[in-house]
Coordinates of C-alpha atoms in Angstrom, one line a residue:
M1189 CA 90.3 135.5 121.4
T1190 CA 93.0 133.5 123.2
T1191 CA 94.4 134.3 126.9
R1192 CA 98.0 136.2 126.7
G1193 CA 99.9 132.3 128.0
A1194 CA 98.2 131.2 124.9
L1195 CA 99.0 134.3 122.6
R1196 CA 102.8 134.0 123.9
E1197 CA 102.5 130.4 123.1
L1198 CA 101.5 130.6 119.7
L1199 CA 103.9 133.0 118.4
G1200 CA 106.4 131.3 120.3
L1201 CA 105.8 128.9 117.2
R1202 CA 108.4 129.3 114.4
E1203 CA 106.1 127.8 111.9
F1204 CA 102.6 129.1 112.8
R1205 CA 104.3 132.6 113.4
A1206 CA 105.4 132.5 109.6
M1207 CA 102.0 131.7 108.5
W1208 CA 100.2 134.1 110.8
I1209 CA 102.5 137.0 110.2
G1210 CA 102.2 136.5 106.2
S1211 CA 98.4 136.0 105.9
T1212 CA 97.7 138.9 108.0
A1213 CA 99.8 141.2 105.9
S1214 CA 98.7 139.7 102.7
T1215 CA 95.2 140.0 104.1
A1216 CA 95.8 143.4 104.3
G1217 CA 97.5 144.1 101.2
D1218 CA 94.5 142.7 99.6
Q1219 CA 92.1 145.0 100.8
L1220 CA 93.9 147.5 99.4
A1221 CA 94.0 146.3 96.0
A1222 CA 90.5 145.9 95.7
V1223 CA 89.9 149.1 96.4
A1224 CA 92.4 150.5 94.7
L1225 CA 91.3 148.8 91.6
S1226 CA 87.5 150.0 92.3
L1227 CA 89.3 153.5 92.3
L1228 CA 91.1 153.1 89.4
V1229 CA 88.5 151.9 87.2
Y1230 CA 85.9 154.7 88.1
E1231 CA 88.8 156.9 87.4
R1232 CA 89.0 155.6 83.7
T1233 CA 85.4 155.0 83.1
Q1234 CA 83.0 157.3 85.3
S1235 CA 80.7 154.3 85.6
A1236 CA 79.8 153.0 89.2
A1237 CA 78.1 149.9 87.4
W1238 CA 81.6 148.8 86.0
T1239 CA 83.1 149.7 89.5
A1240 CA 80.6 147.7 91.0
L1241 CA 81.3 144.9 89.1
T1242 CA 84.9 145.3 89.0
W1243 CA 84.4 144.8 92.8
S1244 CA 82.1 141.9 92.7
L1245 CA 84.4 140.2 91.1
T1246 CA 86.5 139.6 94.0
L1247 CA 83.9 137.2 95.3
F1248 CA 83.3 134.8 92.6
P1249 CA 86.7 133.3 91.3
P1250 CA 86.8 131.6 94.5
L1251 CA 83.3 129.6 94.3
I1252 CA 85.2 128.1 91.3
S1253 CA 88.3 127.8 92.0
G1254 CA 87.7 126.4 95.5
P1255 CA 85.8 122.8 94.2
L1256 CA 88.5 122.8 91.6
L1257 CA 91.4 123.2 93.0
G1258 CA 91.5 122.4 96.5
W1259 CA 92.6 119.2 95.6
V1260 CA 96.1 120.2 94.7
A1261 CA 96.5 121.0 98.8
D1262 CA 96.5 117.2 98.6
R1263 CA 97.8 115.9 96.3
F1264 CA 101.2 118.2 96.7
P1265 CA 103.6 118.8 99.6
R1266 CA 101.4 121.7 101.2
R1267 CA 104.3 124.3 101.8
T1268 CA 104.9 124.0 98.0
V1269 CA 101.6 124.7 97.1
M1270 CA 102.0 127.7 99.8
V1271 CA 105.1 129.2 98.4
T1272 CA 104.2 128.5 94.6
T1273 CA 100.9 130.3 94.9
A1274 CA 102.0 133.1 96.7
W1275 CA 105.6 134.1 94.0
L1276 CA 102.4 133.6 91.3
Q1277 CA 100.4 136.2 92.8
A1278 CA 103.2 138.5 93.5
V1279 CA 104.4 138.3 90.1
L1280 CA 100.7 138.9 88.5
M1281 CA 100.0 142.1 91.6
A1282 CA 103.4 143.5 90.2
V1283 CA 102.0 143.7 86.9
M1284 CA 98.8 145.2 87.4
A1285 CA 100.6 147.9 89.2
I1286 CA 102.7 148.9 85.7
P1287 CA 101.7 152.3 84.7
G1288 CA 99.5 152.5 82.1
M1289 CA 97.6 148.8 82.3
P1290 CA 95.0 148.2 80.4
L1291 CA 91.9 147.8 82.5
W1292 CA 91.1 144.6 81.0
A1293 CA 94.3 143.1 81.2
M1294 CA 94.3 144.0 84.8
I1295 CA 90.7 142.5 85.7
V1296 CA 91.9 139.4 84.3
L1297 CA 94.8 139.3 86.4
L1298 CA 92.7 140.0 89.5
V1299 CA 90.3 137.3 88.7
V1300 CA 93.3 134.4 88.2
V1301 CA 94.8 135.8 91.8
L1302 CA 92.0 135.1 93.2
A1303 CA 91.5 132.0 91.6
I1304 CA 95.0 130.7 93.1
S1305 CA 94.3 131.7 96.4
S1306 CA 92.0 128.6 97.0
P1307 CA 95.0 126.2 96.9
Y1308 CA 97.0 128.4 99.0
L1309 CA 94.1 128.9 101.6
A1310 CA 93.2 125.0 101.4
A1311 CA 96.8 124.4 102.0
Q1312 CA 97.3 126.6 104.7
E1313 CA 94.1 125.6 106.7
A1314 CA 95.3 121.8 105.9
S1315 CA 98.7 122.4 107.7
L1316 CA 97.1 124.2 111.1
P1317 CA 96.7 120.7 112.5
H1318 CA 100.3 119.5 112.0
V1319 CA 102.0 122.7 112.6
L1320 CA 100.1 123.3 116.1
P1321 CA 99.9 121.2 118.8
P1322 CA 96.2 119.8 119.8
Q1323 CA 95.9 121.7 123.1
R1324 CA 96.7 124.8 121.3
Y1325 CA 94.7 124.2 117.9
D1326 CA 91.6 126.0 118.8
D1327 CA 93.4 128.9 120.1
G1328 CA 95.4 129.3 116.6
V1329 CA 92.6 129.1 114.5
A1330 CA 90.7 131.7 116.7
L1331 CA 93.8 133.9 116.1
F1332 CA 94.1 133.5 112.1
G1333 CA 90.3 134.5 112.2
T1334 CA 90.4 137.3 114.3
S1335 CA 93.4 138.4 112.6
V1336 CA 91.6 138.4 109.2
D1337 CA 89.2 140.6 110.5
I1338 CA 91.3 142.9 111.9
A1339 CA 93.4 143.2 108.8
Q1340 CA 90.3 143.6 106.5
M1341 CA 89.1 146.5 108.7
A1342 CA 92.3 147.9 108.8
G1343 CA 93.0 147.5 105.0
L1344 CA 89.9 149.0 103.9
A1345 CA 90.7 152.4 106.7
A1346 CA 94.0 152.4 105.1
A1347 CA 93.0 151.7 101.3
G1348 CA 91.5 155.2 100.9
F1349 CA 93.7 157.4 102.4
L1350 CA 96.3 155.9 100.5
V1351 CA 95.4 155.8 97.0
T1352 CA 94.2 159.6 97.6
H1353 CA 97.5 160.5 98.7
T1354 CA 99.8 158.3 96.6
S1355 CA 98.4 156.4 93.4
P1356 CA 95.9 153.2 92.7
G1357 CA 99.3 151.6 91.3
V1358 CA 101.3 152.0 95.2
A1359 CA 98.7 150.0 96.6
L1360 CA 99.1 147.4 94.2
G1361 CA 102.6 147.3 94.3
I1362 CA 102.2 147.0 98.1
N1363 CA 99.9 144.3 98.1
A1364 CA 102.4 142.3 95.4
A1365 CA 105.0 143.0 98.1
T1366 CA 102.9 140.8 100.8
F1367 CA 103.0 138.1 98.9
V1368 CA 106.8 137.9 98.5
L1369 CA 107.0 138.8 102.6
L1370 CA 104.2 135.6 102.3
A1371 CA 106.2 133.2 100.3
I1372 CA 109.5 134.4 102.0
L1373 CA 108.4 133.4 105.3
V1374 CA 106.6 130.5 104.5
Q1375 CA 109.4 129.1 102.6
T1376 CA 112.1 129.7 105.4
S1377 CA 109.9 128.7 108.4
V1378 CA 107.5 126.3 107.4
E1379 CA 108.6 122.5 107.3
H1380 CA 108.4 120.5 104.4
R1381 CA 106.1 118.0 104.7
P1382 CA 105.2 115.0 102.4
A1383 CA 101.8 115.1 100.2
A1384 CA 98.9 113.9 102.3
D1385 CA 97.4 111.9 99.3
P1386 CA 100.0 111.8 96.4
L1387 CA 99.1 111.0 93.1
G1388 CA 98.1 107.4 92.0
R1389 CA 96.9 106.6 96.0
K1390 CA 94.4 103.9 95.8
K1391 CA 91.6 103.9 98.1
K1392 CA 91.0 101.6 100.5
D1393 CA 87.5 99.3 100.2
D1394 CA 85.8 101.5 103.4
E1395 CA 87.2 104.6 102.7
P1396 CA 84.8 107.2 100.9
R1397 CA 85.7 108.2 97.0
G1398 CA 85.6 111.7 97.7
A1399 CA 85.7 114.3 99.9
L1400 CA 82.5 116.0 99.2
T1401 CA 81.1 112.1 99.4
L1402 CA 82.7 112.1 103.0
M1403 CA 81.2 115.7 104.0
V1404 CA 77.8 114.8 103.0
A1405 CA 78.0 111.3 104.9
E1406 CA 79.5 112.2 108.0
P1407 CA 76.5 113.6 110.0
R1408 CA 79.0 115.7 112.1
L1409 CA 81.0 117.0 109.2
R1410 CA 77.4 118.0 107.5
T1411 CA 75.8 119.6 110.3
L1412 CA 78.8 121.8 110.5
L1413 CA 78.5 122.5 107.4
G1414 CA 75.1 123.4 107.5
V1415 CA 75.3 125.4 110.5
R1416 CA 78.0 127.7 108.8
M1417 CA 76.1 128.2 105.8
L1418 CA 73.4 130.2 107.9
A1419 CA 75.8 132.9 107.6
G1420 CA 73.8 133.7 104.4
L1421 CA 70.9 135.0 106.8
A1422 CA 72.9 136.4 109.5
M1423 CA 74.7 138.5 107.1
V1424 CA 71.4 140.0 105.3
P1425 CA 71.6 143.3 107.3
E1426 CA 75.4 143.8 105.3
G1427 CA 73.7 143.3 102.1
L1428 CA 71.1 145.9 103.0
A1429 CA 73.2 148.5 104.8
V1430 CA 72.3 151.3 102.0
P1431 CA 68.7 150.9 102.0
L1432 CA 68.9 150.5 105.9
A1433 CA 70.5 153.6 106.7
A1434 CA 68.7 155.7 104.7
S1435 CA 65.4 154.5 105.9
L1436 CA 67.0 155.4 109.4
N1437 CA 67.8 158.9 108.0
A1438 CA 71.3 158.3 108.5
V1439 CA 73.1 157.6 105.2
W1440 CA 76.7 158.4 107.0
A1441 CA 76.1 155.3 109.4
V1442 CA 76.3 153.0 106.6
G1443 CA 80.0 152.4 107.1
L1444 CA 79.4 151.5 111.0
I1445 CA 76.6 148.9 109.5
L1446 CA 79.0 147.3 107.7
A1447 CA 81.9 147.5 110.3
I1448 CA 79.7 146.0 113.1
E1449 CA 79.9 142.6 112.1
P1450 CA 83.3 141.7 112.0
A1451 CA 84.1 144.0 115.1
A1452 CA 81.6 142.4 116.9
N1453 CA 82.4 138.7 115.6
V1454 CA 86.1 139.7 116.9
L1455 CA 84.3 140.7 120.3
G1456 CA 83.0 137.3 120.6
V1457 CA 85.3 135.2 119.7
A1458 CA 87.5 137.1 122.7
L1459 CA 84.5 136.4 124.7
L1460 CA 84.3 132.7 124.1
F1461 CA 87.8 131.9 124.4
R1462 CA 88.2 133.8 127.6
L1463 CA 85.4 132.4 129.6
V1464 CA 85.2 128.8 127.8
R1465 CA 88.6 127.3 128.1
D1466 CA 87.6 123.5 127.1
P1467 CA 87.2 123.0 123.0
A1468 CA 84.8 120.4 124.2
K1469 CA 82.3 123.0 126.0
R1470 CA 83.0 125.4 123.2
E1471 CA 81.8 123.0 120.9
R1472 CA 78.7 122.5 122.6
L1473 CA 77.8 126.0 122.0
I1474 CA 78.1 125.9 118.7
G1475 CA 74.3 125.6 118.3
P1476 CA 73.0 127.9 120.8
L1477 CA 75.4 131.2 119.2
A1478 CA 73.9 130.0 116.1
I1479 CA 70.8 131.3 117.7
L1480 CA 71.8 134.1 119.1
S1481 CA 73.5 135.0 115.9
L1482 CA 70.1 135.2 113.8
A1483 CA 67.4 136.1 117.1
P1484 CA 68.3 139.6 117.4
L1485 CA 67.4 140.0 113.5
I1486 CA 63.9 139.0 114.1
L1487 CA 63.2 142.5 116.2
F1488 CA 63.6 144.7 113.2
A1489 CA 59.9 144.1 112.7
L1490 CA 59.3 146.5 115.4
D1491 CA 61.4 149.4 112.8
P1492 CA 64.4 149.7 115.5
N1493 CA 65.9 153.4 115.7
L1494 CA 69.9 153.6 115.1
T1495 CA 70.4 153.2 118.3
W1496 CA 68.8 149.9 118.7
T1497 CA 69.7 149.1 115.4
I1498 CA 73.5 148.8 116.2
V1499 CA 72.5 147.6 119.5
L1500 CA 71.1 144.3 117.7
L1501 CA 73.6 143.9 114.9
V1502 CA 76.1 143.9 117.7
I1503 CA 74.4 141.2 119.6
A1504 CA 74.0 139.1 116.6
G1505 CA 77.7 139.7 115.4
I1506 CA 78.8 138.2 119.1
G1507 CA 77.1 135.3 118.4
G1508 CA 78.8 134.6 115.1
A1509 CA 81.9 133.4 117.3
Y1510 CA 80.2 130.4 116.7
H1511 CA 82.2 130.1 113.4
T1512 CA 85.7 129.8 114.9
P1513 CA 84.8 126.6 117.1
A1514 CA 82.8 124.7 113.9
R1515 CA 85.8 125.8 111.9
S1516 CA 87.9 124.2 114.2
A1517 CA 85.6 121.0 114.7
W1518 CA 85.2 120.5 110.9
M1519 CA 89.0 120.4 110.4
R1520 CA 89.8 118.3 113.2
L1521 CA 87.1 116.0 111.8
L1522 CA 88.5 115.4 108.3
P1523 CA 91.2 113.1 107.8
D1524 CA 94.2 114.8 106.6
Q1525 CA 94.2 113.3 103.1
Y1526 CA 90.6 115.2 102.2
R1527 CA 91.4 118.4 104.4
G1528 CA 92.6 120.4 101.4
R1529 CA 89.3 119.7 98.8
A1530 CA 86.9 119.6 101.5
Y1531 CA 88.3 123.0 102.6
G1532 CA 88.0 124.6 98.8
I1533 CA 84.2 123.1 98.9
G1534 CA 83.2 124.1 102.1
R1535 CA 84.6 127.8 101.5
A1536 CA 82.9 127.8 98.0
A1537 CA 79.3 126.7 100.1
L1538 CA 80.0 129.4 102.3
R1539 CA 80.7 132.2 100.2
S1540 CA 77.8 131.4 98.1
S1541 CA 75.6 131.0 100.8
Q1542 CA 76.6 134.9 102.0
G1543 CA 76.3 136.0 98.5
G1544 CA 73.3 134.1 97.5
G1545 CA 71.9 135.2 101.1
M1546 CA 72.5 139.4 100.2
A1547 CA 71.4 139.0 96.9
L1548 CA 67.9 137.5 97.6
A1549 CA 67.3 139.6 100.4
G1550 CA 67.6 142.9 98.1
V1551 CA 65.3 141.1 95.8
V1552 CA 62.6 140.6 98.8
A1553 CA 63.3 143.9 100.4
H1554 CA 62.4 145.4 96.7
S1555 CA 59.2 143.4 96.4
I1556 CA 57.7 144.1 99.7
G1557 CA 58.9 147.5 99.8
S1558 CA 60.3 147.4 103.6
V1559 CA 64.5 146.6 104.7
T1560 CA 63.6 145.6 108.5
A1561 CA 60.7 143.3 107.4
T1562 CA 63.4 141.8 105.0
I1563 CA 65.4 141.7 108.1
A1564 CA 63.2 140.2 110.1
G1565 CA 62.3 137.6 107.9
A1566 CA 65.8 136.4 107.8
G1567 CA 66.0 136.4 111.2
G1568 CA 63.2 134.3 111.9
I1569 CA 63.9 131.5 108.9
G1570 CA 67.3 131.3 110.5
L1571 CA 66.0 130.8 114.2
L1572 CA 64.2 128.1 113.0
L1573 CA 67.0 126.4 110.9
A1574 CA 69.5 127.4 114.1
T1575 CA 67.5 125.5 116.3
H1576 CA 67.2 122.6 114.0
A1577 CA 70.7 122.4 113.2
T1578 CA 71.5 122.7 117.4
F1579 CA 69.0 119.3 117.8
A1580 CA 70.8 118.0 114.8
W1581 CA 74.8 118.8 116.2
R1582 CA 73.7 117.4 119.6
R1583 CA 72.7 114.2 118.4
A1584 CA 75.7 113.9 115.9
R1585 CA 78.0 114.3 118.3
G1586 CA 76.5 112.2 121.0
R1587 CA 75.8 109.4 118.6
S1588 CA 77.9 106.7 119.5
G1589 CA 77.7 104.5 116.6
T1590 CA 79.2 107.1 114.6
K1591 CA 82.7 106.2 113.4
A1592 CA 85.4 108.4 114.1
V1593 CA 87.2 110.3 111.6
A1594 CA 89.2 112.5 113.6
I1595 CA 93.0 112.2 113.4

């Protein structure tokens, strides 16, 4: 993650500290709410299909709201966007926690809560380059990313115990309280800054007409987005966790298989930032680490036992640490007035690749009748794409004629 000195410096920054604490708390609360609502749906319907559908709804709204609402973070002051959306989420979650609330109403409210999270996240991400000093930007992004992984694991681990010993409404109420905390922290600690791209601002003749145009036209931005979308192949073992565990005669290991990726990713980021202090050197490792995140999956063709399965997934998860320097490099390259919209589009693309990759892997595994062969195939395809992306990233970084867009 970060060195002890860097951590102290980051937590000494009032704006960053407030955003980090609020975001981590609300992330954990979101996991509580997701599990609580799923259990509540199952309790009332006794239907596994409705329960699975409810859980899947947590994935889809950002795919639409990200590209559609990311502009809000550019057109209005970002602190205002964060505070407003956090209060709206708090109110909607509090309504969901009312005893006796109809299931259909709770599901509709959940979709709205998830949809309006997109402008909040876009405003937060676009604010970090202003909140953090340039020499600590990568460390701040790393701390945010690893904290989210840890908060998700902690929230999921606590959700079952909390809901079992209290009620789903309590978990939903706790999540509402985390949004209140988030809104207060941002309002009282984050500096007000004017909108990056206020309504009515005219584009210059040499300026791209849209965020998507910029992302496609600029080689570094295009390559970074492409290499991050390889996560859709790297996450195939997670999508096949249940049949994979069953094929190993270890159904009890499903939770372990699902937990390996975020846990190994935290370890990988910690090692990367401890061993490689120079951000430029970390950027050069984006390609090789992307290859490492996929190459071990090819060895599933050998039908490894549970021990070797864990070893291969841990190695691949450590390689997934490349997402942190790729994320910070991508945001650093974007002009400020495009950051909100670009983040919304990029997040939707990443989520689509993850969900689409896992869904397609399920279809392939069912068709060919082999989970391990499917994982190995994803690894082989991913290795080819990651190798191509590695050379493309090297060319894009070294191209002297590329117009600089970094602030």
